[in-house]
Amino acid sequence: ALRGTKEERALLLESNQELEGTLIKASDIKIGKRIGKGNFGEVFVGEWRGTSVAVKKVPASRITDEFRQEFVREAELMLLLR
């Protein structure tokens, strides 16, 4: 089940303009060792403001409109599950 308050879920559904206001600058993330690799790209361990995070690195050639939509959906889900 999705977590997050009813208001948080509604906010994501109503005002998701490519997750406006929730993007993180690459310079704010410390990237560590690679933990995975697949067709989409690579996944690294990272640290952001003292919190362990997963960092996806995707080649620019793979970034299509469809990929962006899927990525945004995944990010929305991660926000609700945290």
PDB file of C-alpha atoms in Angstrom:
ATOM      1  CA  ALA A   1       0.000   0.000   0.000  1.00  0.00           C
ATOM      2  CA  LEU A   2       1.128   3.542  -0.662  1.00  0.00           C
ATOM      3  CA  ARG A   3       2.186   5.567   2.328  1.00  0.00           C
ATOM      4  CA  GLY A   4       1.915   9.285   2.798  1.00  0.00           C
ATOM      5  CA  THR A   5      -1.007  11.356   3.892  1.00  0.00           C
ATOM      6  CA  LYS A   6      -4.070  11.837   1.753  1.00  0.00           C
ATOM      7  CA  GLU A   7      -2.910  15.422   1.216  1.00  0.00           C
ATOM      8  CA  GLU A   8       0.552  14.283   0.052  1.00  0.00           C
ATOM      9  CA  ARG A   9      -0.939  11.841  -2.442  1.00  0.00           C
ATOM     10  CA  ALA A  10      -3.357  14.480  -3.730  1.00  0.00           C
ATOM     11  CA  LEU A  11      -0.538  17.001  -4.050  1.00  0.00           C
ATOM     12  CA  LEU A  12       1.496  14.580  -6.160  1.00  0.00           C
ATOM     13  CA  LEU A  13      -1.460  13.850  -8.402  1.00  0.00           C
ATOM     14  CA  GLU A  14      -2.587  17.471  -8.767  1.00  0.00           C
ATOM     15  CA  SER A  15       0.648  19.395  -9.033  1.00  0.00           C
ATOM     16  CA  ASN A  16       3.184  17.012 -10.532  1.00  0.00           C
ATOM     17  CA  GLN A  17       4.816  19.128 -13.181  1.00  0.00           C
ATOM     18  CA  GLU A  18       7.775  16.764 -13.634  1.00  0.00           C
ATOM     19  CA  LEU A  19       8.144  16.764  -9.819  1.00  0.00           C
ATOM     20  CA  GLU A  20       8.682  20.516  -9.838  1.00  0.00           C
ATOM     21  CA  GLY A  21      10.455  21.714  -6.742  1.00  0.00           C
ATOM     22  CA  THR A  22      11.719  18.268  -5.755  1.00  0.00           C
ATOM     23  CA  LEU A  23      14.736  17.947  -8.021  1.00  0.00           C
ATOM     24  CA  ILE A  24      18.125  17.556  -6.364  1.00  0.00           C
ATOM     25  CA  LYS A  25      21.277  19.124  -7.756  1.00  0.00           C
ATOM     26  CA  ALA A  26      23.883  16.570  -8.814  1.00  0.00           C
ATOM     27  CA  SER A  27      26.502  18.590  -6.943  1.00  0.00           C
ATOM     28  CA  ASP A  28      24.619  17.880  -3.673  1.00  0.00           C
ATOM     29  CA  ILE A  29      25.103  14.119  -4.022  1.00  0.00           C
ATOM     30  CA  LYS A  30      28.238  12.137  -3.210  1.00  0.00           C
ATOM     31  CA  ILE A  31      28.360   9.107  -5.501  1.00  0.00           C
ATOM     32  CA  GLY A  32      29.936   5.908  -4.230  1.00  0.00           C
ATOM     33  CA  LYS A  33      30.445   2.461  -5.694  1.00  0.00           C
ATOM     34  CA  ARG A  34      28.323   0.943  -8.439  1.00  0.00           C
ATOM     35  CA  ILE A  35      25.821  -1.608  -7.142  1.00  0.00           C
ATOM     36  CA  GLY A  36      23.998  -2.528 -10.331  1.00  0.00           C
ATOM     37  CA  LYS A  37      23.960  -2.324 -14.091  1.00  0.00           C
ATOM     38  CA  GLY A  38      21.264  -3.065 -16.632  1.00  0.00           C
ATOM     39  CA  ASN A  39      19.831  -2.043 -19.980  1.00  0.00           C
ATOM     40  CA  PHE A  40      18.677   1.307 -18.586  1.00  0.00           C
ATOM     41  CA  GLY A  41      22.034   2.325 -17.115  1.00  0.00           C
ATOM     42  CA  GLU A  42      23.826   1.977 -13.785  1.00  0.00           C
ATOM     43  CA  VAL A  43      22.870   2.297 -10.108  1.00  0.00           C
ATOM     44  CA  PHE A  44      25.278   3.645  -7.500  1.00  0.00           C
ATOM     45  CA  VAL A  45      25.243   4.037  -3.730  1.00  0.00           C
ATOM     46  CA  GLY A  46      25.128   7.715  -2.898  1.00  0.00           C
ATOM     47  CA  GLU A  47      24.785  10.122  -0.023  1.00  0.00           C
ATOM     48  CA  TRP A  48      22.587  13.191   0.061  1.00  0.00           C
ATOM     49  CA  ARG A  49      22.546  15.412   3.166  1.00  0.00           C
ATOM     50  CA  GLY A  50      23.747  12.521   5.314  1.00  0.00           C
ATOM     51  CA  THR A  51      21.165  10.079   3.938  1.00  0.00           C
ATOM     52  CA  SER A  52      22.042   6.978   1.917  1.00  0.00           C
ATOM     53  CA  VAL A  53      20.385   7.044  -1.486  1.00  0.00           C
ATOM     54  CA  ALA A  54      20.415   5.093  -4.736  1.00  0.00           C
ATOM     55  CA  VAL A  55      21.610   7.056  -7.759  1.00  0.00           C
ATOM     56  CA  LYS A  56      20.584   6.080 -11.282  1.00  0.00           C
ATOM     57  CA  LYS A  57      22.928   7.074 -14.076  1.00  0.00           C
ATOM     58  CA  VAL A  58      21.270   6.826 -17.485  1.00  0.00           C
ATOM     59  CA  PRO A  59      22.920   7.549 -20.841  1.00  0.00           C
ATOM     60  CA  ALA A  60      21.386  10.591 -22.558  1.00  0.00           C
ATOM     61  CA  SER A  61      20.616   8.423 -25.588  1.00  0.00           C
ATOM     62  CA  ARG A  62      18.151   6.427 -23.465  1.00  0.00           C
ATOM     63  CA  ILE A  63      16.157   9.426 -22.261  1.00  0.00           C
ATOM     64  CA  THR A  64      12.944   9.609 -24.254  1.00  0.00           C
ATOM     65  CA  ASP A  65       9.600  11.167 -23.346  1.00  0.00           C
ATOM     66  CA  GLU A  66       8.349   7.716 -22.341  1.00  0.00           C
ATOM     67  CA  PHE A  67      11.424   7.130 -20.158  1.00  0.00           C
ATOM     68  CA  ARG A  68      10.910  10.508 -18.448  1.00  0.00           C
ATOM     69  CA  GLN A  69       7.268   9.687 -17.688  1.00  0.00           C
ATOM     70  CA  GLU A  70       8.236   6.329 -16.197  1.00  0.00           C
ATOM     71  CA  PHE A  71      11.023   7.932 -14.183  1.00  0.00           C
ATOM     72  CA  VAL A  72       8.625  10.546 -12.779  1.00  0.00           C
ATOM     73  CA  ARG A  73       6.137   7.802 -11.821  1.00  0.00           C
ATOM     74  CA  GLU A  74       8.901   5.885 -10.056  1.00  0.00           C
ATOM     75  CA  ALA A  75      10.034   9.026  -8.212  1.00  0.00           C
ATOM     76  CA  GLU A  76       6.454   9.715  -7.108  1.00  0.00           C
ATOM     77  CA  LEU A  77       6.168   6.204  -5.771  1.00  0.00           C
ATOM     78  CA  MET A  78       9.466   6.511  -3.895  1.00  0.00           C
ATOM     79  CA  LEU A  79       8.273   9.760  -2.298  1.00  0.00           C
ATOM     80  CA  LEU A  80       5.165   8.007  -0.988  1.00  0.00           C
ATOM     81  CA  LEU A  81       7.015   4.930   0.250  1.00  0.00           C
ATOM     82  CA  ARG A  82       9.762   6.695   2.166  1.00  0.00           C
TER      83      ARG A  82
END
